[in-house]
Short mmCIF file of C-alpha atoms in Angstrom, two decimals:
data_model
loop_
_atom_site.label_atom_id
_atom_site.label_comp_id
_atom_site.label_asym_id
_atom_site.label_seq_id
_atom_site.Cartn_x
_atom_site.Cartn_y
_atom_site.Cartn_z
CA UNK A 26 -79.67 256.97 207.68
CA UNK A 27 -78.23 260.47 206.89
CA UNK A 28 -75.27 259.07 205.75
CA UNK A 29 -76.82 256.87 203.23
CA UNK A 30 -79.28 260.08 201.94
CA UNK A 31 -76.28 262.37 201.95
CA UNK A 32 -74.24 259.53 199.53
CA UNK A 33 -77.04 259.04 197.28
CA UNK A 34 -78.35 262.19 196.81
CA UNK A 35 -75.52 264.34 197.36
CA UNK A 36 -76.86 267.10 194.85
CA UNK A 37 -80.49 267.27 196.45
CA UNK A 38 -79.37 267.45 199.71
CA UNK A 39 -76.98 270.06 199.36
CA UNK A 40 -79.73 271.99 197.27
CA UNK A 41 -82.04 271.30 200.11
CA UNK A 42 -79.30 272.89 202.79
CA UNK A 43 -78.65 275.51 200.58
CA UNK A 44 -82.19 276.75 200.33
CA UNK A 45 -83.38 276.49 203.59
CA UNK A 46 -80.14 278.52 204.14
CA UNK A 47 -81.20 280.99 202.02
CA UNK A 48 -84.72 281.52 203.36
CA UNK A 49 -83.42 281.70 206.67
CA UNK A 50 -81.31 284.11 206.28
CA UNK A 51 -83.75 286.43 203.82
CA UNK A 52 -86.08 286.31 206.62
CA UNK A 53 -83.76 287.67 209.29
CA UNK A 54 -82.41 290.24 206.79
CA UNK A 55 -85.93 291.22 205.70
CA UNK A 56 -87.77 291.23 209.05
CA UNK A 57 -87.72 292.03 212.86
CA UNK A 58 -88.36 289.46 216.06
CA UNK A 59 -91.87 289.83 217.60
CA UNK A 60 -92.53 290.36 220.73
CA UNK A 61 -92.25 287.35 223.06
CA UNK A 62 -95.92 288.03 224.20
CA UNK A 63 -97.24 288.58 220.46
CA UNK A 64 -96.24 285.03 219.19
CA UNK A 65 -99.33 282.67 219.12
CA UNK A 66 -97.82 279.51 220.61
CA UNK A 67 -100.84 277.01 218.94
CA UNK A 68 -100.20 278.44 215.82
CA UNK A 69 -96.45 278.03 216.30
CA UNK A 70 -97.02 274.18 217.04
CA UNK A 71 -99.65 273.46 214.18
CA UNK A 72 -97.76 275.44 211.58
CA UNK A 73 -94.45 273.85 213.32
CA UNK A 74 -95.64 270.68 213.45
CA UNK A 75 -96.45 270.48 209.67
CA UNK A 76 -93.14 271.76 208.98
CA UNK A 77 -91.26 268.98 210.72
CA UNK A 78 -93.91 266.11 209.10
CA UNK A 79 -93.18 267.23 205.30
CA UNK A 80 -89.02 267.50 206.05
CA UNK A 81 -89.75 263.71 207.66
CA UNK A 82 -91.10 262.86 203.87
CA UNK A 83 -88.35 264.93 202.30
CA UNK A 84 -85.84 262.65 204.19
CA UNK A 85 -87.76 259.51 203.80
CA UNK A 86 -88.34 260.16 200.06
CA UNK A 87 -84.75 260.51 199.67
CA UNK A 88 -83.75 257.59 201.68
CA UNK A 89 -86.22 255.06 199.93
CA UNK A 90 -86.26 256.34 196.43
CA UNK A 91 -83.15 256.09 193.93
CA UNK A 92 -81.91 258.35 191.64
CA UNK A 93 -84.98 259.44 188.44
CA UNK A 94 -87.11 261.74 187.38
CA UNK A 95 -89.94 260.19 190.38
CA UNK A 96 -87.38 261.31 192.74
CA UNK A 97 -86.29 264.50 191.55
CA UNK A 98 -90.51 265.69 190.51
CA UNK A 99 -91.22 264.50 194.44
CA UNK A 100 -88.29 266.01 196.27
CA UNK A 101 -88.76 268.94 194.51
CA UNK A 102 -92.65 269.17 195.58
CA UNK A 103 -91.82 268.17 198.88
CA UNK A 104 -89.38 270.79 199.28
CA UNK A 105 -91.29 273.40 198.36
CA UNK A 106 -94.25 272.62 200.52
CA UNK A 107 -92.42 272.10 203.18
CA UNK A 108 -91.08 275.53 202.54
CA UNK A 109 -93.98 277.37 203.10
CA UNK A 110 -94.95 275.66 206.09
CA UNK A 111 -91.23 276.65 207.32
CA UNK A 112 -92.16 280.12 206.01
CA UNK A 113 -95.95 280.34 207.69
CA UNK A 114 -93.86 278.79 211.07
CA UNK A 115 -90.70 282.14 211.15
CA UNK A 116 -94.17 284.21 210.38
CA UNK A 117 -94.97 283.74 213.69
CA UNK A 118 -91.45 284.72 215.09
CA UNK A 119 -90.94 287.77 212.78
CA UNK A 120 -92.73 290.74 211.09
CA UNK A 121 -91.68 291.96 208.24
CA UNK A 122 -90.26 295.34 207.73
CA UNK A 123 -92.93 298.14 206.28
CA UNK A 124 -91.41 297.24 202.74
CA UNK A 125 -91.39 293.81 202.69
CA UNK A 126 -94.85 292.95 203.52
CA UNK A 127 -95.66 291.58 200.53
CA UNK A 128 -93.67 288.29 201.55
CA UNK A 129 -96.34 287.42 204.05
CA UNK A 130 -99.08 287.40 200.67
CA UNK A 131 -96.55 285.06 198.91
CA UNK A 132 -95.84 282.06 201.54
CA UNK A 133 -98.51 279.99 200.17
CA UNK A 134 -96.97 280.20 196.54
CA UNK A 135 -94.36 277.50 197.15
CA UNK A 136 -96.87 275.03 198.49
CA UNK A 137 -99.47 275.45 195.61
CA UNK A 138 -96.37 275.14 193.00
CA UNK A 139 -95.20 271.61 195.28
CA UNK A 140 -98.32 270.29 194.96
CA UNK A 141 -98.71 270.88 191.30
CA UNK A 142 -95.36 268.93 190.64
CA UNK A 143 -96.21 266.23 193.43
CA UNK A 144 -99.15 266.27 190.66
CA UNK A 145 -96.96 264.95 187.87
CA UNK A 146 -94.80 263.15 189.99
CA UNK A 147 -98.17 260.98 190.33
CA UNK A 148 -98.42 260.57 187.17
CA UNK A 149 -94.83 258.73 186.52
CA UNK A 150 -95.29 256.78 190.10
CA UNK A 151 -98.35 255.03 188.23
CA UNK A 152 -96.40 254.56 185.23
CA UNK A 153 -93.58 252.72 187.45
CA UNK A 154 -95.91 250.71 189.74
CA UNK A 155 -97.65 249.78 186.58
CA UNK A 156 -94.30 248.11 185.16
CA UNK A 157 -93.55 246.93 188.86
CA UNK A 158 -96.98 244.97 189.02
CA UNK A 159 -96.15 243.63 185.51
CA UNK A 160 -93.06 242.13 186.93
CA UNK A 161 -94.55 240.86 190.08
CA UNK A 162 -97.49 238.87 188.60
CA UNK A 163 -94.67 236.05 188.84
CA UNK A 164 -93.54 236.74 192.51
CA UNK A 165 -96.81 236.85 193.56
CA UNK A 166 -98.95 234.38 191.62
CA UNK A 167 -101.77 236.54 191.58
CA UNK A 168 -102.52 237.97 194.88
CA UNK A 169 -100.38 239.66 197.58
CA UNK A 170 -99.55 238.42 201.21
CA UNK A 171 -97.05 240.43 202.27
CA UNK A 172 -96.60 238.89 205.53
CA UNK A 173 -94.71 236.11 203.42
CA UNK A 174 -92.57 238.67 201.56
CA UNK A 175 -88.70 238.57 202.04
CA UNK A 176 -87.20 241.91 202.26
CA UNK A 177 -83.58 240.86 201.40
CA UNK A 178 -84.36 239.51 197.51
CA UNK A 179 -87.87 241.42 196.93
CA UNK A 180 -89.23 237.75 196.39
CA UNK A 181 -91.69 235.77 198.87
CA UNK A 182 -90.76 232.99 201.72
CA UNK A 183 -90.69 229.42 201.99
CA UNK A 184 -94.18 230.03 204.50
CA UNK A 185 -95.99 231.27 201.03
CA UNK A 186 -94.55 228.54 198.82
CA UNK A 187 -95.68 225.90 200.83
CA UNK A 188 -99.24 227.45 200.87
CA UNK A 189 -98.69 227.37 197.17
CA UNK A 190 -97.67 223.71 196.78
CA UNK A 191 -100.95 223.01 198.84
CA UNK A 192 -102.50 224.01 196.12
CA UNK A 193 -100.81 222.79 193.43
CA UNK A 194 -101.53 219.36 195.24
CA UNK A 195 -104.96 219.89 195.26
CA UNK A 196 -105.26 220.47 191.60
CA UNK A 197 -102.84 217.48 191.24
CA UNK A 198 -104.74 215.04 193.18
CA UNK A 199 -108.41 215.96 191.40
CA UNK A 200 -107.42 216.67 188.35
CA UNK A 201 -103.94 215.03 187.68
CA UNK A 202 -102.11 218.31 186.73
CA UNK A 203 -98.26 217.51 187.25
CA UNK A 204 -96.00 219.95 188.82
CA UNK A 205 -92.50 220.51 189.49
CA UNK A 206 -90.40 221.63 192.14
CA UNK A 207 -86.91 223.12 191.61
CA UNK A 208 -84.01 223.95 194.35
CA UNK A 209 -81.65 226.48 193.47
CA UNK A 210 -78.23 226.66 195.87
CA UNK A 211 -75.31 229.35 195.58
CA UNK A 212 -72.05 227.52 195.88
CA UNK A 213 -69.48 228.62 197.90
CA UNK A 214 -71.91 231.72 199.24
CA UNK A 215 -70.35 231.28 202.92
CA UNK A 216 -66.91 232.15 201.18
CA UNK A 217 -68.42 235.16 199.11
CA UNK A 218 -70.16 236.65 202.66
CA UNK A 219 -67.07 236.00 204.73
CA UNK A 220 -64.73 238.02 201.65
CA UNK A 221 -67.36 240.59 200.77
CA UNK A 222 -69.73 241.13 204.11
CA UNK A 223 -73.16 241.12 204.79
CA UNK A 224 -74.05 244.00 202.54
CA UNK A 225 -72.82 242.59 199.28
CA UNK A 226 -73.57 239.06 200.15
CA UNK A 227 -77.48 240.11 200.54
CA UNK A 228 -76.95 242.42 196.82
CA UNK A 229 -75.93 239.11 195.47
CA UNK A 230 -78.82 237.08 196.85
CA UNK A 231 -81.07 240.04 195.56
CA UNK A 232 -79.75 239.74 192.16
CA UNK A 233 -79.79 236.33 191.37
CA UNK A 234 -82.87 235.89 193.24
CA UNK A 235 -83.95 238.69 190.09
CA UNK A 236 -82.19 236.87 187.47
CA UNK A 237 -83.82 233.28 188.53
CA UNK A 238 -87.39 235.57 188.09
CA UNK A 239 -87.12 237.16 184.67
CA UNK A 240 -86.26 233.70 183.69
CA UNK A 241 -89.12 232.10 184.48
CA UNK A 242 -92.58 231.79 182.91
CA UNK A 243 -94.71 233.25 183.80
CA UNK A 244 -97.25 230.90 185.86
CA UNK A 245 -94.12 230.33 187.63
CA UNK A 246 -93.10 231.04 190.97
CA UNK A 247 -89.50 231.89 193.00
CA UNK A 248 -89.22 231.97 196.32
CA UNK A 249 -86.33 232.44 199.08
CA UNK A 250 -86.45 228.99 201.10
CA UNK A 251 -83.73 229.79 203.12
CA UNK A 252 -80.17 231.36 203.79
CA UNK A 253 -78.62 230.89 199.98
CA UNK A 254 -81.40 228.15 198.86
CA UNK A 255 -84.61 229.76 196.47
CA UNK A 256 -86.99 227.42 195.28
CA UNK A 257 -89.52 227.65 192.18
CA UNK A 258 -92.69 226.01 191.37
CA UNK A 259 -93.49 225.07 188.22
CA UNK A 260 -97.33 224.10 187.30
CA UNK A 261 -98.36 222.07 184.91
CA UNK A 262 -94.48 220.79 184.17
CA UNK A 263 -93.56 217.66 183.14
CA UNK A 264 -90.29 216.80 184.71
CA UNK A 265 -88.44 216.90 181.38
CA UNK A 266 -89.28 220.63 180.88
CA UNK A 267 -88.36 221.57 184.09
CA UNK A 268 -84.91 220.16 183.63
CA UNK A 269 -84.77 223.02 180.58
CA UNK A 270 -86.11 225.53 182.35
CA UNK A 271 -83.02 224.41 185.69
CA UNK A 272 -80.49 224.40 182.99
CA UNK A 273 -80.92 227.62 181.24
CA UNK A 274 -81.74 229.32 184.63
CA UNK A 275 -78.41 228.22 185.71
CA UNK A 276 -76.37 229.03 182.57
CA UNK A 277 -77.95 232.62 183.34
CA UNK A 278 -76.69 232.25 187.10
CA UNK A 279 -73.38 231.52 186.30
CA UNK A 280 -73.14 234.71 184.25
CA UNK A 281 -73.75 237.15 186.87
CA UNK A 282 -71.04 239.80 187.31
CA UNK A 283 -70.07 239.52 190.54
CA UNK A 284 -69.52 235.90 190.10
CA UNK A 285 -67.02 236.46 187.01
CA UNK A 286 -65.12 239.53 188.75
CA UNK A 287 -64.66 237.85 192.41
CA UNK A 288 -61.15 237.07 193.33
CA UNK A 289 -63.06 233.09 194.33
CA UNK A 290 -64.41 230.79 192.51
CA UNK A 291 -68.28 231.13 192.03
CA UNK A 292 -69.04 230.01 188.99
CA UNK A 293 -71.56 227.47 189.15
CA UNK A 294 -74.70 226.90 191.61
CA UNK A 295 -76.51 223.38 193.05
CA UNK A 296 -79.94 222.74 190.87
CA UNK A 297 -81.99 219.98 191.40
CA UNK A 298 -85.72 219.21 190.01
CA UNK A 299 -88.07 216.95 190.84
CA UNK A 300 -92.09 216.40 190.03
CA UNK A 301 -94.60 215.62 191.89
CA UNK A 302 -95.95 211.71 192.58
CA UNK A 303 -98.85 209.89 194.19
CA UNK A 304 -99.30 210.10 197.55
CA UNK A 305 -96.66 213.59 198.06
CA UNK A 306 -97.32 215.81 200.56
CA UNK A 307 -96.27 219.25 201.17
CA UNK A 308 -93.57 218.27 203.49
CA UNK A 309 -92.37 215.01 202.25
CA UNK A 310 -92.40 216.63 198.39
CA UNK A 311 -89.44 219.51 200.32
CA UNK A 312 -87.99 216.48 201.98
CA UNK A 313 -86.92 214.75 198.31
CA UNK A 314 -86.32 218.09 197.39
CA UNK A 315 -83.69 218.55 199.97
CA UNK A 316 -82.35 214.91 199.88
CA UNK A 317 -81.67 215.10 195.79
CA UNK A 318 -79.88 218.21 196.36
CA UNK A 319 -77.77 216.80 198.70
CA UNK A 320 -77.35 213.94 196.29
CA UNK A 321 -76.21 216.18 193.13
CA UNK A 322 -73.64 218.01 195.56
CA UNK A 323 -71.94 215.04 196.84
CA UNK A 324 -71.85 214.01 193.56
CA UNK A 325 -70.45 217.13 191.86
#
């Protein structure tokens, strides 16, 4: 985990180093050690125990988040929160010299300032989550189960597209609304994870898994069925449109960067469509799925 802060923040954690340094060390030159029997141990451990609880948000802040403004507004009001606690914890170990006393009025400052740019830094994580829920409305088809969420692609399982099929088959059998189903498989994606590792093979499932959502309709729905394989629902699709809309997500596939700079060949995916009939189930509607795939790869 440091590792991966430390190479993706380099600047903030060095800045972060570099002023806890600082205070450190102005403390020391500014102040004298206490008494061992003057320090007030409970005050040591709630002050302390603060302390430790906003660096474990500094850290985790800079391990989730990437690189923005958000970032920079809440490290930065993190940081100087957690420096007064660190501040209010070395009060407790020192006392400052007869001219320095005015640093014990000021330890609160840095908090008070944190908070007030935490503050903003609310204000742009609304503005992002706003834009995220905008984009999600098709991942999620209107509510959220995030037991069913996959945390490789940022899309949902195969478990919450069948409960989603369910109902499309409900509507389908009282009111005769069509559906289709499309299968999506990356060719030669064993050969692109053997060359290029787990890592990069899982950033490649992530992006087209992206690519196959912002090309969608809305009312639609992606999911990750498994390994290399995402599916997507299409309601209220005749099986004519969906052949479009398995075309041009494809032509938008085959485009992706890593594809067209690999030393392989991985220009083209699997796709096959089908729509729904009299008397489908849930299972036996992924069974035809599965078999016509099969059928359009022996056959390419």
């Amino acid at each position: 985990m440091k590792s991966n802060i430390i190479k993706l923040h380099r600047t903030l954690f060095a800045l972060f180093i570099t002023s806890f340094t600082v205070i450190i060390l102005t403390v020391a030159l500014l102040s004298n050690l206490k008494p061992f029997d003057d320090i007030k141990w409970l005050d040591v451990i709630g002050e302390g125990g603060i302390a430790l609880i906003t660096l474990c948000w500094l850290l985790v802040t800079l391990h989730t988040r990437p690189k923005g403004k958000l970032t920079l507004l809440l490290f930065i009001g993190i940081m100087m929160v957690h420096f007064s606690m660190l501040l209010d914890v070395l009060d407790e170990f020192y006392r400052y010299k007869s001219d320095f006393q005015w640093m014990s009025r000021i330890e609160a400052i840095p908090a008070v300032l944190g908070l007030i740019i935490m503050s903003f830094a609310l204000v742009y994580w609304h503005r992002e989550q706003h834009i995220i829920n905008n984009r999600l409305i098709k991942s999620e088809r209107f509510y959220r189960e995030h037991s069913f969420y996959d945390f490789v692609t940022g899309l949902y399982s195969a478990s919450y597209m069948k409960k989603q099929i369910q109902s499309e088959l409900y509507h389908f059998n009282n009111d005769n609304t069509p559906f289709c189903l499309s299968l999506i498989d990356i060719k030669a994606f064993d050969v692109y994870l053997r060359e290029h590792g787990v890592e990069a093979a899982n950033s490649l499932l992530s992006d087209i898994g992206s690519l196959i959502q912002v090309n969608i309709r809305k009312s639609d729905l992606v999911c990750r069925y498994a390994g290399d394989l995402f599916i997507v629902l299409m309601p209220n699709t005749q099986l004519c449109q969906s052949h479009l809309i398995n075309q041009h997500i494809a032509n938008m596939i085959r485009q992706h960067v890593l594809y067209l700079n690999s030393s392989s060949t991985y220009s083209d995916i699997n796709h096959t469509t089908i729509q729904v009939e009299q008397g489908d189930n849930v299972d036996n509607l992924l069974q035809r799925l599965n078999r016509c795939l099969e059928v359009q790869k022996k056959a390419a």
